[in-house]
Short mmCIF file of C-alpha atoms and ligand atoms in Angstrom, two decimals:
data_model
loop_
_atom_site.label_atom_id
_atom_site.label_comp_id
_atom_site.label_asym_id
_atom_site.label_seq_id
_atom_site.Cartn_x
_atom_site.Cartn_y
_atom_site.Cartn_z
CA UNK A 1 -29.10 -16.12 -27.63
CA UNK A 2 -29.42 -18.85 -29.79
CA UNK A 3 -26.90 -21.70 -29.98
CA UNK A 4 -26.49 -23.02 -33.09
CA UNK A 5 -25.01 -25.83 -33.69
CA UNK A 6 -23.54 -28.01 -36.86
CA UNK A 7 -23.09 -31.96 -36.84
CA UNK A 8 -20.76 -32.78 -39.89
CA UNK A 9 -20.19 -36.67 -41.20
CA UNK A 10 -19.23 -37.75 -44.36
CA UNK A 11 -22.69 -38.47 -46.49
CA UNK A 12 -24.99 -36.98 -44.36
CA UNK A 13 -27.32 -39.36 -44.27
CA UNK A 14 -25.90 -41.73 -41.49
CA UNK A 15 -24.28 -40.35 -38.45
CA UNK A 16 -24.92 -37.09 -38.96
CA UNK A 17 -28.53 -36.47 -39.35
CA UNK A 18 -28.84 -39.60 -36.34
CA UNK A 19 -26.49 -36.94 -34.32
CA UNK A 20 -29.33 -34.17 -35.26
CA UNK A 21 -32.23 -36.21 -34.53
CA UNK A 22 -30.70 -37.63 -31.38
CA UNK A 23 -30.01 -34.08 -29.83
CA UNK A 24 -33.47 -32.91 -30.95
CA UNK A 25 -35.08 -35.75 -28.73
CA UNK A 26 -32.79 -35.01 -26.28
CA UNK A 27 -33.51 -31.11 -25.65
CA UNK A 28 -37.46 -31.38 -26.42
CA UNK A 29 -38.58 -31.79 -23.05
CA UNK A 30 -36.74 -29.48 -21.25
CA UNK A 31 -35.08 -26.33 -22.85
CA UNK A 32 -36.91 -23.58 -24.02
CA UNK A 33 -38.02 -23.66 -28.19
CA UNK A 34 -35.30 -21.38 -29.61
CA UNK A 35 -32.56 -21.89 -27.08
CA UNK A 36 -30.46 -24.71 -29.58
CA UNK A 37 -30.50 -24.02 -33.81
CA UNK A 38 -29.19 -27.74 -34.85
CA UNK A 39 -28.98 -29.12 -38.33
CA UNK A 40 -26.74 -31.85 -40.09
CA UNK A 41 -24.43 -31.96 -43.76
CA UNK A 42 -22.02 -33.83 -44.97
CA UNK A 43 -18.25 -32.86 -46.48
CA UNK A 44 -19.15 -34.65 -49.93
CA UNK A 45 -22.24 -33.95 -51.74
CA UNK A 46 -23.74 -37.52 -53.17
CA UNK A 47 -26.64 -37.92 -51.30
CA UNK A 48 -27.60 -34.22 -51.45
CA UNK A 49 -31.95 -34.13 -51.10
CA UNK A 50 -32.18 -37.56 -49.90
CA UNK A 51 -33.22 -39.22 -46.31
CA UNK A 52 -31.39 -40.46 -44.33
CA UNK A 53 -30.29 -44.58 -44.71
CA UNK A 54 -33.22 -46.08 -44.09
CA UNK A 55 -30.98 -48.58 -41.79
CA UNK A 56 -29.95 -45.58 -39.65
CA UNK A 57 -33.54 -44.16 -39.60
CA UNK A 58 -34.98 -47.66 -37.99
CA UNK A 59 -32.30 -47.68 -35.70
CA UNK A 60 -32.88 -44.78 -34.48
CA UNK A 61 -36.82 -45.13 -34.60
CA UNK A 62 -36.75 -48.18 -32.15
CA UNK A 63 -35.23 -45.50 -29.59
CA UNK A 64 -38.18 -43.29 -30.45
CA UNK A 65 -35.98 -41.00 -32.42
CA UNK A 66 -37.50 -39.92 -35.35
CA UNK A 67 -34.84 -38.54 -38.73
CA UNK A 68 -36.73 -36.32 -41.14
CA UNK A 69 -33.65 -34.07 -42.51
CA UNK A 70 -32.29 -34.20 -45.91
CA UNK A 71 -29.05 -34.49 -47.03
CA UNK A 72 -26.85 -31.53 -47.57
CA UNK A 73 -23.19 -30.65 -48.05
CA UNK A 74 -21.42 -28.04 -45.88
CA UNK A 75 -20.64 -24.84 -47.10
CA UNK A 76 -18.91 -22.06 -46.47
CA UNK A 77 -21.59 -19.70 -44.96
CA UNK A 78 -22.14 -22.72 -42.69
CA UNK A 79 -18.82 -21.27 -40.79
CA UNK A 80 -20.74 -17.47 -40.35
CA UNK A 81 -23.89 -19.32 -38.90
CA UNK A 82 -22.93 -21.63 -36.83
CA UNK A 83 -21.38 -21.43 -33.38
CA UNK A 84 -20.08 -25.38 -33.06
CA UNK A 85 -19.57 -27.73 -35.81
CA UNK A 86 -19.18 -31.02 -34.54
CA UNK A 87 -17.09 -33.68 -36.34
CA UNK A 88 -17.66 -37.59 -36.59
CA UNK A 89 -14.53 -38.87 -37.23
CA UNK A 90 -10.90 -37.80 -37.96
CA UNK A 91 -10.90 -37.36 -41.61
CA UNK A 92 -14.37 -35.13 -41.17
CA UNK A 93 -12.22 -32.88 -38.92
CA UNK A 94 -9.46 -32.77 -41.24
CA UNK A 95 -11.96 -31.74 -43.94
CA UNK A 96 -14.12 -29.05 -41.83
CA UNK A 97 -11.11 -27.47 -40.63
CA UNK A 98 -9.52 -27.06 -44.16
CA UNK A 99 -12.81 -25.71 -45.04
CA UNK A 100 -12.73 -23.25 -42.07
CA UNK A 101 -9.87 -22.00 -43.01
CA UNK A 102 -11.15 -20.89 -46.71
CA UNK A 103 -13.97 -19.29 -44.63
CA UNK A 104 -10.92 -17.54 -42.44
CA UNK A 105 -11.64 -14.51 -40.50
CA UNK A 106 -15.65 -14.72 -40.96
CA UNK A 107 -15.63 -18.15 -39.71
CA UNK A 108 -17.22 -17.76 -35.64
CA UNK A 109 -17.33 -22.03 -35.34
CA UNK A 110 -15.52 -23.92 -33.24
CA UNK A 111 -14.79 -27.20 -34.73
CA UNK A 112 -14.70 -30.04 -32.65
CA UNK A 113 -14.92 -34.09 -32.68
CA UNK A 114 -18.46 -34.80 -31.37
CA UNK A 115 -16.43 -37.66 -28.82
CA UNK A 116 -14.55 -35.14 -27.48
CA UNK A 117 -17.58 -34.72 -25.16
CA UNK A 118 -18.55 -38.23 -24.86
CA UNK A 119 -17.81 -39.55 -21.00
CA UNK A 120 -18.35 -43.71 -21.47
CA UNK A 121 -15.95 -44.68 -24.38
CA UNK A 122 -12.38 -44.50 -25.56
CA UNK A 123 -13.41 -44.49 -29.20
CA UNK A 124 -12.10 -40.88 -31.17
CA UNK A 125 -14.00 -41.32 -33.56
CA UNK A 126 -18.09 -42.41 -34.99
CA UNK A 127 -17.67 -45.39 -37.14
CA UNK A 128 -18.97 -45.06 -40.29
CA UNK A 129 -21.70 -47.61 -40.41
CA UNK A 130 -22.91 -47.21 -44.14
CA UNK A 131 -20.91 -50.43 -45.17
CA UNK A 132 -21.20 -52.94 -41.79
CA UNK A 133 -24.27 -54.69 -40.59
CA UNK A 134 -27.44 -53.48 -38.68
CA UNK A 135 -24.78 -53.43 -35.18
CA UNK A 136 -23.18 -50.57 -36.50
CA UNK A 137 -26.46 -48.32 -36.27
CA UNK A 138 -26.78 -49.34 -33.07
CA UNK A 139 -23.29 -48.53 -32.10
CA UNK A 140 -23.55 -44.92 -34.17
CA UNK A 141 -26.60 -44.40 -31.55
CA UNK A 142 -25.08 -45.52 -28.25
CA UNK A 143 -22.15 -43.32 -28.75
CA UNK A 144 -24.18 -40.24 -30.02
CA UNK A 145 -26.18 -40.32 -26.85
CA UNK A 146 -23.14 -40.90 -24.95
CA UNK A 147 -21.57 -37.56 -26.66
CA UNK A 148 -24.82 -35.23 -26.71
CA UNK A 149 -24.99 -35.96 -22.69
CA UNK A 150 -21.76 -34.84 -21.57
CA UNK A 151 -22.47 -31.93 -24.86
CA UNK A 152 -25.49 -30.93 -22.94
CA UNK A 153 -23.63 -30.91 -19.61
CA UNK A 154 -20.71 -28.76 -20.66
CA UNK A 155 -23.48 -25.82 -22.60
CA UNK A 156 -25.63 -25.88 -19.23
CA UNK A 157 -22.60 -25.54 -17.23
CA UNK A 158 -21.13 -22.68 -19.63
CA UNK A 159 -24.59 -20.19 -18.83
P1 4NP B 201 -22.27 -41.00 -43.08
O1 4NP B 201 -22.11 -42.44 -43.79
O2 4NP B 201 -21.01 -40.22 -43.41
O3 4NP B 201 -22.39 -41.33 -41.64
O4 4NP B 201 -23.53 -40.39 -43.69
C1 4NP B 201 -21.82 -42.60 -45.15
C2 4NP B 201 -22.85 -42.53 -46.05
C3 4NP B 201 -22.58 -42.72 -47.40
C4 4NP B 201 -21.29 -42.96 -47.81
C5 4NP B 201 -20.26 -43.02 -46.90
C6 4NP B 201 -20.52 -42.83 -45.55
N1 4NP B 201 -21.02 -43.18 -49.18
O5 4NP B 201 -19.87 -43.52 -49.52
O6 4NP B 201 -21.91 -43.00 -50.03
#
């Protein structure tokens, strides 16, 4: 069966959608087409329609990871479709699982911090890059990668 799978920032344009991308790359070469469903939103609605940060995007490009999704905000049917919605930093959390609880008993997603998984930091949560210099991407990225590893692990070793 399919896995499908939520990442949840706050804009949906930085973390996010890099979090998407990043765990598209990831999975291309190796798991069968069908196996993962993954998509991206955000818990506010600003940027709805738009690319990602064009910052994050050339980040992410120089690691040949390519971000073509659009902005969207969560909603509540998000909670019936997808299995794992994966959180960037506390105050996401906070906000998902408020939402999940509107959704109640239809809601089948776990909700988790997406660092919960990651093996080589100490951080809790992404930082949000959209307001920092061109490190930040860079940092968003080397923790993402960190977090979809050990994410990837713990799914293969769960079949
Ligand atoms: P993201 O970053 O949550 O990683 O997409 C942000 C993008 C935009 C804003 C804040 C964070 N903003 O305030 O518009």
């Amino acid at each position: 069966m399919t896995k499908k799978i939520l990442f949840v920032c706050l804009g949906n344009i930085c973390r996010s959608p890099a979090a998407e991308a990043v765990f598209c790359k990831r999975i291309s070469s190796e798991d069968k087409p069908g196996k993962y469903f993954v998509d991206s939103a955000g818990t506010g609605g600003w940027h709805i329609g738009r690319l990602a940060d064009s910052r994050m995007r050339k980040a992410a490009l120089e690691r040949g990871v390519v971000m073509e999704s659009r902005a969207r905000q969560i909603g509540l049917n998000d909670f019936m479709n997808f299995d794992l919605i994966l959180t960037m930093d506390n105050s996401n959390f906070a906000d998902v699982t408020a939402l999940s609880k509107q959704a109640g008993s239809s809601s089948k997603a776990d909700v988790k911090p997406i660092l919960s998984f990651a093996r080589n930091t100490s951080l809790t949560e992404v930082p949000d890059p959209y307001y920092g210099g061109e490190q930040g991407f860079d940092d968003v990225l080397d923790l993402l990668e960190d977090a979809i590893e050990g994410l990837l692990f713990d799914l293969n070793s769960m079949e």
